[in-house]
mmCIF file of C-alpha atoms in Angstrom:
data_model
loop_
_atom_site.group_PDB
_atom_site.id
_atom_site.type_symbol
_atom_site.label_atom_id
_atom_site.label_comp_id
_atom_site.label_asym_id
_atom_site.label_seq_id
_atom_site.Cartn_x
_atom_site.Cartn_y
_atom_site.Cartn_z
ATOM 1 C CA UNK A 1 -53.277 -50.596 -69.307
ATOM 2 C CA UNK A 2 -50.118 -49.511 -71.374
ATOM 3 C CA UNK A 3 -48.329 -48.453 -68.172
ATOM 4 C CA UNK A 4 -48.971 -51.740 -66.400
ATOM 5 C CA UNK A 5 -47.668 -53.501 -69.114
ATOM 6 C CA UNK A 6 -44.377 -51.588 -69.457
ATOM 7 C CA UNK A 7 -44.223 -51.926 -65.707
ATOM 8 C CA UNK A 8 -44.511 -55.815 -65.682
ATOM 9 C CA UNK A 9 -41.654 -55.955 -68.316
ATOM 10 C CA UNK A 10 -39.337 -53.970 -66.034
ATOM 11 C CA UNK A 11 -40.303 -55.804 -63.042
ATOM 12 C CA UNK A 12 -39.970 -59.188 -64.751
ATOM 13 C CA UNK A 13 -36.746 -58.450 -66.741
ATOM 14 C CA UNK A 14 -33.446 -59.942 -65.171
ATOM 15 C CA UNK A 15 -31.573 -56.900 -66.633
ATOM 16 C CA UNK A 16 -33.185 -54.486 -64.267
ATOM 17 C CA UNK A 17 -32.812 -56.406 -60.742
ATOM 18 C CA UNK A 18 -29.660 -55.344 -59.465
ATOM 19 C CA UNK A 19 -29.701 -52.541 -58.768
ATOM 20 C CA UNK A 20 -33.457 -52.494 -58.783
ATOM 21 C CA UNK A 21 -35.079 -49.723 -61.411
ATOM 22 C CA UNK A 22 -37.220 -47.126 -59.715
ATOM 23 C CA UNK A 23 -40.280 -45.804 -62.165
ATOM 24 C CA UNK A 24 -42.546 -43.407 -61.891
ATOM 25 C CA UNK A 25 -44.860 -40.980 -63.749
ATOM 26 C CA UNK A 26 -43.207 -38.173 -65.372
ATOM 27 C CA UNK A 27 -45.447 -35.877 -63.451
ATOM 28 C CA UNK A 28 -44.633 -37.332 -60.221
ATOM 29 C CA UNK A 29 -40.900 -37.015 -61.292
ATOM 30 C CA UNK A 30 -41.004 -33.524 -62.383
ATOM 31 C CA UNK A 31 -42.920 -32.516 -59.074
ATOM 32 C CA UNK A 32 -40.043 -34.199 -57.062
ATOM 33 C CA UNK A 33 -37.667 -32.086 -59.140
ATOM 34 C CA UNK A 34 -39.226 -29.013 -58.723
ATOM 35 C CA UNK A 35 -39.916 -29.304 -54.913
ATOM 36 C CA UNK A 36 -36.114 -28.073 -54.255
ATOM 37 C CA UNK A 37 -37.338 -24.849 -55.869
ATOM 38 C CA UNK A 38 -40.443 -24.324 -53.695
ATOM 39 C CA UNK A 39 -38.460 -22.245 -50.780
ATOM 40 C CA UNK A 40 -36.634 -20.241 -53.575
ATOM 41 C CA UNK A 41 -39.787 -19.224 -55.466
ATOM 42 C CA UNK A 42 -41.625 -18.587 -52.322
ATOM 43 C CA UNK A 43 -39.011 -16.302 -51.050
ATOM 44 C CA UNK A 44 -38.696 -14.472 -54.576
ATOM 45 C CA UNK A 45 -42.659 -13.992 -54.501
ATOM 46 C CA UNK A 46 -42.964 -12.789 -50.653
ATOM 47 C CA UNK A 47 -39.796 -11.447 -49.635
ATOM 48 C CA UNK A 48 -37.787 -10.163 -52.788
ATOM 49 C CA UNK A 49 -40.630 -8.899 -54.626
ATOM 50 C CA UNK A 50 -42.113 -6.603 -51.720
ATOM 51 C CA UNK A 51 -38.592 -5.718 -50.720
ATOM 52 C CA UNK A 52 -38.118 -4.197 -54.303
ATOM 53 C CA UNK A 53 -41.620 -2.469 -54.307
ATOM 54 C CA UNK A 54 -40.708 -0.846 -50.891
ATOM 55 C CA UNK A 55 -37.363 0.258 -51.947
ATOM 56 C CA UNK A 56 -38.805 1.733 -55.048
ATOM 57 C CA UNK A 57 -41.433 3.389 -53.149
ATOM 58 C CA UNK A 58 -38.602 5.082 -50.904
ATOM 59 C CA UNK A 59 -37.013 6.187 -53.962
ATOM 60 C CA UNK A 60 -39.938 7.768 -55.523
ATOM 61 C CA UNK A 61 -40.879 9.431 -52.020
ATOM 62 C CA UNK A 62 -37.293 10.931 -52.310
ATOM 63 C CA UNK A 63 -37.459 12.130 -55.651
ATOM 64 C CA UNK A 64 -40.917 13.576 -55.253
ATOM 65 C CA UNK A 65 -39.969 15.152 -51.988
ATOM 66 C CA UNK A 66 -36.978 17.032 -53.639
ATOM 67 C CA UNK A 67 -39.436 18.223 -56.388
ATOM 68 C CA UNK A 68 -42.003 19.330 -53.802
ATOM 69 C CA UNK A 69 -39.338 21.290 -51.840
ATOM 70 C CA UNK A 70 -37.925 22.946 -55.108
ATOM 71 C CA UNK A 71 -41.349 23.872 -56.197
ATOM 72 C CA UNK A 72 -42.825 25.620 -53.028
ATOM 73 C CA UNK A 73 -42.955 28.916 -54.596
ATOM 74 C CA UNK A 74 -44.976 27.410 -57.216
ATOM 75 C CA UNK A 75 -47.319 25.920 -54.797
ATOM 76 C CA UNK A 76 -47.431 29.393 -52.877
ATOM 77 C CA UNK A 77 -48.613 31.146 -56.167
ATOM 78 C CA UNK A 78 -51.168 28.590 -56.797
ATOM 79 C CA UNK A 79 -52.636 29.084 -53.284
ATOM 80 C CA UNK A 80 -52.473 32.751 -54.039
ATOM 81 C CA UNK A 81 -54.349 32.250 -57.135
ATOM 82 C CA UNK A 82 -57.083 30.193 -55.272
ATOM 83 C CA UNK A 83 -55.993 26.709 -55.136
ATOM 84 C CA UNK A 84 -57.054 24.721 -52.318
ATOM 85 C CA UNK A 85 -54.744 22.499 -50.531
ATOM 86 C CA UNK A 86 -56.634 19.431 -51.608
ATOM 87 C CA UNK A 87 -56.367 20.490 -55.006
ATOM 88 C CA UNK A 88 -52.374 20.806 -54.772
ATOM 89 C CA UNK A 89 -52.105 17.577 -53.269
ATOM 90 C CA UNK A 90 -54.268 16.009 -55.680
ATOM 91 C CA UNK A 91 -52.055 17.682 -58.691
ATOM 92 C CA UNK A 92 -48.672 16.074 -56.842
ATOM 93 C CA UNK A 93 -50.285 12.688 -56.526
ATOM 94 C CA UNK A 94 -51.639 12.770 -60.057
ATOM 95 C CA UNK A 95 -48.365 13.647 -61.560
ATOM 96 C CA UNK A 96 -46.590 10.875 -59.633
ATOM 97 C CA UNK A 97 -49.043 8.442 -60.655
ATOM 98 C CA UNK A 98 -48.775 9.301 -64.177
ATOM 99 C CA UNK A 99 -44.910 9.197 -64.303
ATOM 100 C CA UNK A 100 -45.100 5.872 -62.135
ATOM 101 C CA UNK A 101 -47.677 4.153 -64.447
ATOM 102 C CA UNK A 102 -45.751 5.259 -67.688
ATOM 103 C CA UNK A 103 -42.426 4.170 -66.134
ATOM 104 C CA UNK A 104 -43.852 0.731 -65.104
ATOM 105 C CA UNK A 105 -45.463 0.255 -68.580
ATOM 106 C CA UNK A 106 -42.379 1.277 -70.444
ATOM 107 C CA UNK A 107 -40.041 -0.933 -68.351
ATOM 108 C CA UNK A 108 -42.485 -3.927 -68.519
ATOM 109 C CA UNK A 109 -42.848 -3.222 -72.359
ATOM 110 C CA UNK A 110 -39.088 -3.224 -73.002
ATOM 111 C CA UNK A 111 -38.704 -6.470 -70.743
ATOM 112 C CA UNK A 112 -41.336 -8.167 -72.709
ATOM 113 C CA UNK A 113 -39.893 -6.938 -76.048
ATOM 114 C CA UNK A 114 -36.390 -7.591 -75.449
ATOM 115 C CA UNK A 115 -36.787 -11.204 -73.658
ATOM 116 C CA UNK A 116 -39.336 -12.542 -76.100
ATOM 117 C CA UNK A 117 -37.675 -11.197 -79.328
ATOM 118 C CA UNK A 118 -34.358 -13.076 -78.236
ATOM 119 C CA UNK A 119 -36.418 -16.265 -77.958
ATOM 120 C CA UNK A 120 -37.015 -16.153 -74.262
ATOM 121 C CA UNK A 121 -34.725 -16.459 -70.959
ATOM 122 C CA UNK A 122 -32.639 -19.594 -71.173
ATOM 123 C CA UNK A 123 -33.048 -20.956 -67.669
ATOM 124 C CA UNK A 124 -33.773 -24.762 -68.025
ATOM 125 C CA UNK A 125 -35.575 -26.177 -65.205
ATOM 126 C CA UNK A 126 -37.131 -29.705 -65.777
ATOM 127 C CA UNK A 127 -38.741 -29.717 -69.084
ATOM 128 C CA UNK A 128 -38.996 -25.768 -69.449
ATOM 129 C CA UNK A 129 -36.392 -25.145 -71.937
ATOM 130 C CA UNK A 130 -36.672 -21.454 -71.552
ATOM 131 C CA UNK A 131 -39.039 -18.861 -70.099
ATOM 132 C CA UNK A 132 -40.925 -16.159 -72.107
ATOM 133 C CA UNK A 133 -42.699 -13.171 -70.603
ATOM 134 C CA UNK A 134 -46.476 -13.094 -70.803
ATOM 135 C CA UNK A 135 -48.227 -10.361 -72.330
ATOM 136 C CA UNK A 136 -50.014 -9.848 -69.244
ATOM 137 C CA UNK A 137 -46.930 -8.076 -67.914
ATOM 138 C CA UNK A 138 -47.737 -4.949 -69.434
ATOM 139 C CA UNK A 139 -50.736 -4.540 -67.234
ATOM 140 C CA UNK A 140 -48.776 -5.760 -64.139
ATOM 141 C CA UNK A 141 -45.958 -3.218 -64.753
ATOM 142 C CA UNK A 142 -48.348 -0.148 -65.315
ATOM 143 C CA UNK A 143 -50.199 -1.341 -62.047
ATOM 144 C CA UNK A 144 -47.060 -1.988 -60.069
ATOM 145 C CA UNK A 145 -45.450 1.540 -61.184
ATOM 146 C CA UNK A 146 -48.777 3.150 -60.212
ATOM 147 C CA UNK A 147 -48.875 1.391 -56.768
ATOM 148 C CA UNK A 148 -45.249 2.310 -55.882
ATOM 149 C CA UNK A 149 -45.561 5.951 -57.226
ATOM 150 C CA UNK A 150 -48.984 6.314 -55.191
ATOM 151 C CA UNK A 151 -47.139 4.854 -52.284
ATOM 152 C CA UNK A 152 -44.009 6.946 -52.288
ATOM 153 C CA UNK A 153 -45.957 10.147 -53.173
ATOM 154 C CA UNK A 154 -48.497 10.402 -50.315
ATOM 155 C CA UNK A 155 -46.128 12.010 -47.748
ATOM 156 C CA UNK A 156 -44.672 14.639 -50.279
ATOM 157 C CA UNK A 157 -48.215 15.284 -51.443
ATOM 158 C CA UNK A 158 -49.242 16.141 -47.812
ATOM 159 C CA UNK A 159 -46.222 18.470 -47.394
ATOM 160 C CA UNK A 160 -47.144 20.116 -50.860
ATOM 161 C CA UNK A 161 -50.475 20.981 -49.377
ATOM 162 C CA UNK A 162 -49.376 22.670 -46.202
ATOM 163 C CA UNK A 163 -46.936 25.188 -47.968
ATOM 164 C CA UNK A 164 -47.430 28.448 -45.988
ATOM 165 C CA UNK A 165 -47.439 31.444 -48.474
ATOM 166 C CA UNK A 166 -46.111 33.986 -45.976
ATOM 167 C CA UNK A 167 -43.148 31.746 -45.262
ATOM 168 C CA UNK A 168 -42.391 31.148 -49.045
ATOM 169 C CA UNK A 169 -42.537 34.842 -50.069
ATOM 170 C CA UNK A 170 -40.429 35.842 -47.005
ATOM 171 C CA UNK A 171 -37.464 33.755 -48.302
ATOM 172 C CA UNK A 172 -37.874 35.414 -51.928
ATOM 173 C CA UNK A 173 -35.524 38.108 -52.621
#
């Protein structure tokens, strides 16, 4: 009823005839405005985020591979002491999982604290004056850190379990 009354006043007013006034609900106007951001948000969600996660998995895989290569003597001693290959692989995976989860949690916590304590990220789109980081980012960060660490540590862990004791001790001087 109120909308119809306002619409009739605008339509019947001689002030708004040349050029004619277009009016719509605020939700319709905002939806039209945000339509231009749809592809950008889709690309960030389905292209940029997975590319970042893949890159981080490669960085983690490289770091853990270097760590495994430097610790071959340690793994050989563990095998001599009776550790089975699966136990060694599990230890490498758990170490990477712990470090990845902790790094994800810390980075999410720092981001949450910095952005929200500054009053939000000032990026005005439509009626959003600024963006705040939700508290759920803490478990998102921990989960993403754990996932990338696990994905990046599988191949190095497999190589750690297949260390040959005789080859390692033949190289030790």
